[in-house]
Amino acid sequence: MTTSRAALILLFLLAASTFAAAQDAKPWLRPGTRPGEEIYGPNDGQMIWVPAGEFMMGSNDGKADERPVHGVRLSRGFWMSKFEVTIAQWLDYCREAGVLLKVKILAPANTHPMWGLAWDDVKAYCRFYGLAMPTEAQWEWAARGPEGRKYPWGNQWDETLCCNNDNNGDDGITLPVGTFPGDVSWCGVRDMGGNLSEWCEDWYAEDYYAKSPAVDPTGPDTGKERVQRGGYFWGDADWCRSARRFSDDPTNNGGAGCARPCYTP
């Protein structure tokens, strides 16, 4: 074996070893092995493995922007935050990244989800930790799964299973993340039916479903508003459906928008 070839092999082995070590230290860099597998990601965030799969996206029960119902295939699995980012996690991020806190905290405890976030704020949080916002399709797949559930837990509305307009906190707002064990999706992601709505990566267009690609859709190329998904503390049964679409000005830091980061290895 020549010296140059031996050196190349050594470099390859060193690179492979370094990559394996990084995967051990950062388990979200590798794919999961089963639906619902749980790890700890950046900023002590629990993450759930959501496998690749196919489902029918949209609904005939809601507004026109939920139609047509169409088949979507997600070709790659991804890690999704088990809970919405909490106030405590957001404050840790502000300290680590040297970011000013832009909004007033209204919740009575740091275990509540951090709300009042603009899309750009959530994007910056995700980038700082090497994560990303979910696409709208990823979010709905994680919430509904292959059964196409109407709500994360099933097809029947139950106001006691999530934080909503008839079942919210003492101050009429949010509750700590994970308060409702029943607000859990098919793969183990929590609080998708209530508490706060969550920013997605996509631009919003009312007619997007009519022209959405069948594989790994990522939304329109441009737009004026960004997508939000998920029911929230003043929502009713209709607003807490997993197919319900919302949109907001991405600069709005006074709404119900919060963060649920993802990572696609």
mmCIF file of N, CA, C and O in Angstrom, residues 161-242:
data_model
loop_
_atom_site.group_PDB
_atom_site.id
_atom_site.type_symbol
_atom_site.label_atom_id
_atom_site.label_comp_id
_atom_site.label_asym_id
_atom_site.label_seq_id
_atom_site.Cartn_x
_atom_site.Cartn_y
_atom_site.Cartn_z
ATOM 1 N N LEU A 161 -59.335 17.336 27.014
ATOM 2 C CA LEU A 161 -58.060 16.753 26.614
ATOM 3 C C LEU A 161 -56.995 17.773 26.235
ATOM 4 O O LEU A 161 -55.845 17.411 26.005
ATOM 5 N N CYS A 162 -57.378 19.058 26.132
ATOM 6 C CA CYS A 162 -56.375 20.055 25.739
ATOM 7 C C CYS A 162 -56.739 21.409 26.311
ATOM 8 O O CYS A 162 -57.846 21.614 26.824
ATOM 9 N N CYS A 163 -55.807 22.342 26.208
ATOM 10 C CA CYS A 163 -56.016 23.712 26.664
ATOM 11 C C CYS A 163 -56.744 24.478 25.570
ATOM 12 O O CYS A 163 -56.173 24.760 24.506
ATOM 13 N N ASN A 164 -58.007 24.802 25.801
ATOM 14 C CA ASN A 164 -58.837 25.467 24.805
ATOM 15 C C ASN A 164 -59.732 26.495 25.482
ATOM 16 O O ASN A 164 -59.635 26.722 26.692
ATOM 17 N N ASN A 165 -60.630 27.105 24.729
ATOM 18 C CA ASN A 165 -61.451 28.194 25.247
ATOM 19 C C ASN A 165 -62.304 27.786 26.445
ATOM 20 O O ASN A 165 -62.601 28.614 27.313
ATOM 21 N N ASP A 166 -62.692 26.516 26.514
ATOM 22 C CA ASP A 166 -63.526 26.036 27.617
ATOM 23 C C ASP A 166 -62.725 25.305 28.686
ATOM 24 O O ASP A 166 -63.306 24.747 29.623
ATOM 25 N N ASN A 167 -61.420 25.300 28.561
ATOM 26 C CA ASN A 167 -60.607 24.509 29.487
ATOM 27 C C ASN A 167 -59.182 25.054 29.524
ATOM 28 O O ASN A 167 -58.228 24.364 29.193
ATOM 29 N N ASN A 168 -59.048 26.316 29.934
ATOM 30 C CA ASN A 168 -57.715 26.920 29.933
ATOM 31 C C ASN A 168 -57.279 27.258 31.357
ATOM 32 O O ASN A 168 -57.885 26.806 32.327
ATOM 33 N N GLY A 169 -56.217 28.031 31.481
ATOM 34 C CA GLY A 169 -55.626 28.303 32.777
ATOM 35 C C GLY A 169 -56.449 29.237 33.650
ATOM 36 O O GLY A 169 -57.447 29.829 33.214
ATOM 37 N N ASP A 170 -56.024 29.371 34.890
ATOM 38 C CA ASP A 170 -56.739 30.205 35.860
ATOM 39 C C ASP A 170 -56.845 31.653 35.394
ATOM 40 O O ASP A 170 -57.807 32.345 35.714
ATOM 41 N N ASP A 171 -55.867 32.119 34.653
ATOM 42 C CA ASP A 171 -55.891 33.483 34.147
ATOM 43 C C ASP A 171 -56.508 33.567 32.749
ATOM 44 O O ASP A 171 -56.405 34.596 32.087
ATOM 45 N N GLY A 172 -57.133 32.481 32.323
ATOM 46 C CA GLY A 172 -57.754 32.463 31.004
ATOM 47 C C GLY A 172 -56.761 32.375 29.873
ATOM 48 O O GLY A 172 -57.079 32.730 28.731
ATOM 49 N N ILE A 173 -55.536 31.901 30.180
ATOM 50 C CA ILE A 173 -54.534 31.801 29.122
ATOM 51 C C ILE A 173 -53.997 30.374 29.054
ATOM 52 O O ILE A 173 -54.759 29.423 29.127
ATOM 53 N N THR A 174 -52.703 30.245 28.879
ATOM 54 C CA THR A 174 -52.078 28.941 28.668
ATOM 55 C C THR A 174 -51.964 28.145 29.962
ATOM 56 O O THR A 174 -52.221 28.650 31.052
ATOM 57 N N LEU A 175 -51.532 26.901 29.795
ATOM 58 C CA LEU A 175 -51.187 26.032 30.915
ATOM 59 C C LEU A 175 -49.788 25.477 30.667
ATOM 60 O O LEU A 175 -49.297 25.499 29.519
ATOM 61 N N PRO A 176 -49.103 24.974 31.693
ATOM 62 C CA PRO A 176 -47.773 24.412 31.483
ATOM 63 C C PRO A 176 -47.791 23.329 30.408
ATOM 64 O O PRO A 176 -48.771 22.584 30.273
ATOM 65 N N VAL A 177 -46.715 23.234 29.650
ATOM 66 C CA VAL A 177 -46.646 22.210 28.607
ATOM 67 C C VAL A 177 -46.778 20.826 29.245
ATOM 68 O O VAL A 177 -46.326 20.598 30.366
ATOM 69 N N GLY A 178 -47.449 19.930 28.545
ATOM 70 C CA GLY A 178 -47.615 18.572 29.047
ATOM 71 C C GLY A 178 -48.679 18.412 30.112
ATOM 72 O O GLY A 178 -48.794 17.337 30.711
ATOM 73 N N THR A 179 -49.486 19.455 30.344
ATOM 74 C CA THR A 179 -50.530 19.361 31.368
ATOM 75 C C THR A 179 -51.541 18.271 31.045
ATOM 76 O O THR A 179 -52.048 17.592 31.943
ATOM 77 N N PHE A 180 -51.838 18.088 29.764
ATOM 78 C CA PHE A 180 -52.872 17.145 29.351
ATOM 79 C C PHE A 180 -52.247 15.922 28.669
ATOM 80 O O PHE A 180 -51.862 15.990 27.498
ATOM 81 N N PRO A 181 -52.144 14.794 29.389
ATOM 82 C CA PRO A 181 -51.583 13.577 28.767
ATOM 83 C C PRO A 181 -52.380 13.122 27.559
ATOM 84 O O PRO A 181 -51.837 12.452 26.674
ATOM 85 N N GLY A 182 -53.668 13.492 27.499
ATOM 86 C CA GLY A 182 -54.491 13.063 26.374
ATOM 87 C C GLY A 182 -54.239 13.832 25.097
ATOM 88 O O GLY A 182 -54.625 13.380 24.014
ATOM 89 N N ASP A 183 -53.622 15.008 25.204
ATOM 90 C CA ASP A 183 -53.323 15.799 24.005
ATOM 91 C C ASP A 183 -51.998 15.312 23.430
ATOM 92 O O ASP A 183 -50.963 15.965 23.521
ATOM 93 N N VAL A 184 -52.063 14.118 22.841
ATOM 94 C CA VAL A 184 -50.862 13.462 22.313
ATOM 95 C C VAL A 184 -51.184 12.862 20.956
ATOM 96 O O VAL A 184 -52.258 12.292 20.749
ATOM 97 N N SER A 185 -50.283 13.014 20.018
ATOM 98 C CA SER A 185 -50.507 12.500 18.676
ATOM 99 C C SER A 185 -50.106 11.031 18.582
ATOM 100 O O SER A 185 -49.568 10.451 19.529
ATOM 101 N N TRP A 186 -50.318 10.446 17.430
ATOM 102 C CA TRP A 186 -50.041 9.026 17.176
ATOM 103 C C TRP A 186 -48.587 8.660 17.429
ATOM 104 O O TRP A 186 -48.274 7.530 17.788
ATOM 105 N N CYS A 187 -47.668 9.635 17.260
ATOM 106 C CA CYS A 187 -46.250 9.342 17.437
ATOM 107 C C CYS A 187 -45.696 9.879 18.749
ATOM 108 O O CYS A 187 -44.503 9.732 19.022
ATOM 109 N N GLY A 188 -46.533 10.498 19.569
ATOM 110 C CA GLY A 188 -46.087 10.915 20.884
ATOM 111 C C GLY A 188 -45.803 12.390 21.055
ATOM 112 O O GLY A 188 -45.302 12.804 22.109
ATOM 113 N N VAL A 189 -46.089 13.231 20.045
ATOM 114 C CA VAL A 189 -45.890 14.672 20.181
ATOM 115 C C VAL A 189 -47.061 15.241 20.984
ATOM 116 O O VAL A 189 -48.218 14.888 20.762
ATOM 117 N N ARG A 190 -46.772 16.145 21.906
ATOM 118 C CA ARG A 190 -47.778 16.625 22.864
ATOM 119 C C ARG A 190 -48.226 18.057 22.551
ATOM 120 O O ARG A 190 -47.518 18.841 21.934
ATOM 121 N N ASP A 191 -49.419 18.365 23.023
ATOM 122 C CA ASP A 191 -49.967 19.730 22.989
ATOM 123 C C ASP A 191 -50.146 20.292 21.587
ATOM 124 O O ASP A 191 -50.057 21.504 21.378
ATOM 125 N N MET A 192 -50.446 19.439 20.624
ATOM 126 C CA MET A 192 -50.703 19.940 19.274
ATOM 127 C C MET A 192 -52.157 20.371 19.107
ATOM 128 O O MET A 192 -52.495 21.096 18.170
ATOM 129 N N GLY A 193 -53.027 19.919 20.011
ATOM 130 C CA GLY A 193 -54.431 20.269 19.914
ATOM 131 C C GLY A 193 -54.783 21.573 20.608
ATOM 132 O O GLY A 193 -55.822 22.170 20.311
ATOM 133 N N GLY A 194 -53.958 22.016 21.538
ATOM 134 C CA GLY A 194 -54.287 23.221 22.291
ATOM 135 C C GLY A 194 -53.055 23.948 22.797
ATOM 136 O O GLY A 194 -51.942 23.660 22.396
ATOM 137 N N ASN A 195 -53.283 24.887 23.687
ATOM 138 C CA ASN A 195 -52.276 25.746 24.328
ATOM 139 C C ASN A 195 -51.916 26.938 23.452
ATOM 140 O O ASN A 195 -52.388 28.031 23.681
ATOM 141 N N LEU A 196 -51.051 26.765 22.443
ATOM 142 C CA LEU A 196 -50.711 27.875 21.554
ATOM 143 C C LEU A 196 -50.593 27.383 20.120
ATOM 144 O O LEU A 196 -50.281 26.212 19.874
ATOM 145 N N SER A 197 -50.817 28.278 19.174
ATOM 146 C CA SER A 197 -50.550 27.949 17.775
ATOM 147 C C SER A 197 -49.049 28.060 17.521
ATOM 148 O O SER A 197 -48.333 28.766 18.237
ATOM 149 N N GLU A 198 -48.581 27.367 16.495
ATOM 150 C CA GLU A 198 -47.141 27.199 16.278
ATOM 151 C C GLU A 198 -46.748 27.634 14.861
ATOM 152 O O GLU A 198 -47.391 27.254 13.885
ATOM 153 N N TRP A 199 -45.686 28.414 14.792
ATOM 154 C CA TRP A 199 -45.200 28.864 13.486
ATOM 155 C C TRP A 199 -44.637 27.686 12.686
ATOM 156 O O TRP A 199 -43.949 26.825 13.232
ATOM 157 N N CYS A 200 -44.925 27.681 11.391
ATOM 158 C CA CYS A 200 -44.312 26.742 10.449
ATOM 159 C C CYS A 200 -43.417 27.516 9.488
ATOM 160 O O CYS A 200 -43.478 28.743 9.396
ATOM 161 N N GLU A 201 -42.616 26.793 8.743
ATOM 162 C CA GLU A 201 -41.662 27.407 7.820
ATOM 163 C C GLU A 201 -42.352 28.086 6.641
ATOM 164 O O GLU A 201 -41.874 29.096 6.127
ATOM 165 N N ASP A 202 -43.470 27.572 6.203
ATOM 166 C CA ASP A 202 -44.071 27.924 4.922
ATOM 167 C C ASP A 202 -44.670 29.331 4.857
ATOM 168 O O ASP A 202 -45.249 29.815 5.832
ATOM 169 N N TRP A 203 -44.577 29.914 3.667
ATOM 170 C CA TRP A 203 -45.452 31.025 3.322
ATOM 171 C C TRP A 203 -46.867 30.475 3.194
ATOM 172 O O TRP A 203 -47.064 29.310 2.866
ATOM 173 N N TYR A 204 -47.851 31.343 3.422
ATOM 174 C CA TYR A 204 -49.254 30.928 3.336
ATOM 175 C C TYR A 204 -49.869 31.387 2.019
ATOM 176 O O TYR A 204 -49.637 32.509 1.572
ATOM 177 N N ALA A 205 -50.672 30.511 1.409
ATOM 178 C CA ALA A 205 -51.528 30.872 0.284
ATOM 179 C C ALA A 205 -52.819 30.079 0.408
ATOM 180 O O ALA A 205 -52.794 28.867 0.638
ATOM 181 N N GLU A 206 -53.934 30.751 0.285
ATOM 182 C CA GLU A 206 -55.227 30.094 0.460
ATOM 183 C C GLU A 206 -55.418 28.953 -0.527
ATOM 184 O O GLU A 206 -56.011 27.921 -0.206
ATOM 185 N N ASP A 207 -54.912 29.114 -1.751
ATOM 186 C CA ASP A 207 -55.140 28.115 -2.800
ATOM 187 C C ASP A 207 -53.966 27.158 -2.978
ATOM 188 O O ASP A 207 -53.886 26.451 -3.988
ATOM 189 N N TYR A 208 -53.057 27.087 -2.012
ATOM 190 C CA TYR A 208 -51.840 26.289 -2.199
ATOM 191 C C TYR A 208 -52.134 24.810 -2.394
ATOM 192 O O TYR A 208 -51.452 24.139 -3.171
ATOM 193 N N TYR A 209 -53.137 24.271 -1.727
ATOM 194 C CA TYR A 209 -53.389 22.836 -1.812
ATOM 195 C C TYR A 209 -53.753 22.385 -3.229
ATOM 196 O O TYR A 209 -53.560 21.229 -3.581
ATOM 197 N N ALA A 210 -54.277 23.295 -4.032
ATOM 198 C CA ALA A 210 -54.649 22.937 -5.401
ATOM 199 C C ALA A 210 -53.437 22.713 -6.294
ATOM 200 O O ALA A 210 -53.543 22.072 -7.351
ATOM 201 N N LYS A 211 -52.278 23.208 -5.872
ATOM 202 C CA LYS A 211 -51.074 23.074 -6.700
ATOM 203 C C LYS A 211 -49.884 22.530 -5.923
ATOM 204 O O LYS A 211 -48.764 22.497 -6.422
ATOM 205 N N SER A 212 -50.124 22.058 -4.728
ATOM 206 C CA SER A 212 -49.054 21.532 -3.883
ATOM 207 C C SER A 212 -48.461 20.262 -4.479
ATOM 208 O O SER A 212 -49.189 19.385 -4.943
ATOM 209 N N PRO A 213 -47.130 20.133 -4.474
ATOM 210 C CA PRO A 213 -46.522 18.876 -4.933
ATOM 211 C C PRO A 213 -46.888 17.738 -4.000
ATOM 212 O O PRO A 213 -47.162 17.938 -2.820
ATOM 213 N N ALA A 214 -46.879 16.521 -4.557
ATOM 214 C CA ALA A 214 -47.295 15.352 -3.786
ATOM 215 C C ALA A 214 -46.202 14.869 -2.834
ATOM 216 O O ALA A 214 -46.491 14.123 -1.898
ATOM 217 N N VAL A 215 -44.961 15.273 -3.078
ATOM 218 C CA VAL A 215 -43.839 14.794 -2.260
ATOM 219 C C VAL A 215 -43.140 15.989 -1.619
ATOM 220 O O VAL A 215 -42.739 16.938 -2.306
ATOM 221 N N ASP A 216 -43.032 15.965 -0.310
ATOM 222 C CA ASP A 216 -42.288 16.962 0.471
ATOM 223 C C ASP A 216 -42.640 18.412 0.120
ATOM 224 O O ASP A 216 -41.764 19.217 -0.219
ATOM 225 N N PRO A 217 -43.920 18.776 0.208
ATOM 226 C CA PRO A 217 -44.284 20.171 -0.098
ATOM 227 C C PRO A 217 -43.712 21.125 0.939
ATOM 228 O O PRO A 217 -43.649 20.815 2.132
ATOM 229 N N THR A 218 -43.311 22.295 0.482
ATOM 230 C CA THR A 218 -42.705 23.295 1.372
ATOM 231 C C THR A 218 -43.400 24.650 1.285
ATOM 232 O O THR A 218 -42.863 25.638 1.788
ATOM 233 N N GLY A 219 -44.570 24.696 0.666
ATOM 234 C CA GLY A 219 -45.314 25.945 0.601
ATOM 235 C C GLY A 219 -44.930 26.802 -0.585
ATOM 236 O O GLY A 219 -43.995 26.488 -1.336
ATOM 237 N N PRO A 220 -45.636 27.927 -0.792
ATOM 238 C CA PRO A 220 -45.347 28.838 -1.903
ATOM 239 C C PRO A 220 -43.945 29.439 -1.789
ATOM 240 O O PRO A 220 -43.354 29.470 -0.705
ATOM 241 N N ASP A 221 -43.446 29.920 -2.903
ATOM 242 C CA ASP A 221 -42.119 30.541 -2.914
ATOM 243 C C ASP A 221 -42.112 31.892 -2.207
ATOM 244 O O ASP A 221 -41.089 32.296 -1.635
ATOM 245 N N THR A 222 -43.218 32.600 -2.276
ATOM 246 C CA THR A 222 -43.305 33.920 -1.654
ATOM 247 C C THR A 222 -44.695 34.093 -1.049
ATOM 248 O O THR A 222 -45.595 33.287 -1.275
ATOM 249 N N GLY A 223 -44.855 35.157 -0.309
ATOM 250 C CA GLY A 223 -46.157 35.455 0.277
ATOM 251 C C GLY A 223 -46.063 36.651 1.205
ATOM 252 O O GLY A 223 -45.004 37.275 1.360
ATOM 253 N N LYS A 224 -47.179 36.964 1.849
ATOM 254 C CA LYS A 224 -47.227 38.063 2.808
ATOM 255 C C LYS A 224 -47.360 37.574 4.240
ATOM 256 O O LYS A 224 -47.001 38.292 5.178
ATOM 257 N N GLU A 225 -47.890 36.363 4.412
ATOM 258 C CA GLU A 225 -48.074 35.804 5.743
ATOM 259 C C GLU A 225 -47.457 34.421 5.812
ATOM 260 O O GLU A 225 -47.296 33.747 4.789
ATOM 261 N N ARG A 226 -47.118 34.001 7.028
ATOM 262 C CA ARG A 226 -46.570 32.667 7.261
ATOM 263 C C ARG A 226 -47.618 31.790 7.941
ATOM 264 O O ARG A 226 -48.528 32.277 8.615
ATOM 265 N N VAL A 227 -47.465 30.500 7.768
ATOM 266 C CA VAL A 227 -48.427 29.542 8.307
ATOM 267 C C VAL A 227 -48.231 29.348 9.803
ATOM 268 O O VAL A 227 -47.099 29.297 10.296
ATOM 269 N N GLN A 228 -49.334 29.240 10.514
ATOM 270 C CA GLN A 228 -49.350 28.747 11.890
ATOM 271 C C GLN A 228 -50.271 27.534 11.945
ATOM 272 O O GLN A 228 -51.234 27.439 11.193
ATOM 273 N N ARG A 229 -49.953 26.615 12.845
ATOM 274 C CA ARG A 229 -50.767 25.408 13.010
ATOM 275 C C ARG A 229 -51.000 25.138 14.493
ATOM 276 O O ARG A 229 -50.199 25.521 15.345
ATOM 277 N N GLY A 230 -52.076 24.413 14.775
ATOM 278 C CA GLY A 230 -52.362 23.981 16.139
ATOM 279 C C GLY A 230 -53.369 24.849 16.852
ATOM 280 O O GLY A 230 -53.407 26.068 16.686
ATOM 281 N N GLY A 231 -54.229 24.199 17.653
ATOM 282 C CA GLY A 231 -55.207 24.927 18.437
ATOM 283 C C GLY A 231 -54.556 25.706 19.560
ATOM 284 O O GLY A 231 -53.382 25.512 19.876
ATOM 285 N N TYR A 232 -55.311 26.600 20.169
ATOM 286 C CA TYR A 232 -54.749 27.395 21.251
ATOM 287 C C TYR A 232 -55.794 27.701 22.312
ATOM 288 O O TYR A 232 -56.957 27.315 22.188
ATOM 289 N N PHE A 233 -55.382 28.406 23.366
ATOM 290 C CA PHE A 233 -56.173 28.477 24.586
ATOM 291 C C PHE A 233 -57.507 29.190 24.434
ATOM 292 O O PHE A 233 -58.371 29.055 25.286
ATOM 293 N N TRP A 234 -57.721 29.993 23.380
ATOM 294 C CA TRP A 234 -59.042 30.578 23.191
ATOM 295 C C TRP A 234 -59.752 29.953 21.978
ATOM 296 O O TRP A 234 -60.772 30.434 21.521
ATOM 297 N N GLY A 235 -59.216 28.833 21.480
ATOM 298 C CA GLY A 235 -59.838 28.162 20.360
ATOM 299 C C GLY A 235 -60.960 27.226 20.780
ATOM 300 O O GLY A 235 -60.982 26.708 21.893
ATOM 301 N N ASP A 236 -61.905 26.991 19.850
ATOM 302 C CA ASP A 236 -62.980 26.042 20.098
ATOM 303 C C ASP A 236 -62.676 24.731 19.375
ATOM 304 O O ASP A 236 -61.564 24.529 18.881
ATOM 305 N N ALA A 237 -63.648 23.832 19.302
ATOM 306 C CA ALA A 237 -63.438 22.516 18.701
ATOM 307 C C ALA A 237 -62.962 22.624 17.255
ATOM 308 O O ALA A 237 -62.084 21.880 16.814
ATOM 309 N N ASP A 238 -63.532 23.563 16.505
ATOM 310 C CA ASP A 238 -63.147 23.712 15.104
ATOM 311 C C ASP A 238 -61.719 24.234 14.976
ATOM 312 O O ASP A 238 -60.948 23.770 14.138
ATOM 313 N N TRP A 239 -61.364 25.165 15.831
ATOM 314 C CA TRP A 239 -60.040 25.787 15.747
ATOM 315 C C TRP A 239 -58.933 24.857 16.221
ATOM 316 O O TRP A 239 -57.761 25.110 15.951
ATOM 317 N N CYS A 240 -59.307 23.801 16.932
ATOM 318 C CA CYS A 240 -58.302 22.864 17.447
ATOM 319 C C CYS A 240 -58.131 21.636 16.555
ATOM 320 O O CYS A 240 -57.365 20.729 16.908
ATOM 321 N N ARG A 241 -58.832 21.590 15.419
ATOM 322 C CA ARG A 241 -58.649 20.473 14.480
ATOM 323 C C ARG A 241 -57.236 20.474 13.904
ATOM 324 O O ARG A 241 -56.659 21.522 13.638
ATOM 325 N N SER A 242 -56.720 19.291 13.642
ATOM 326 C CA SER A 242 -55.338 19.177 13.151
ATOM 327 C C SER A 242 -55.166 19.683 11.725
ATOM 328 O O SER A 242 -54.048 19.997 11.313
#
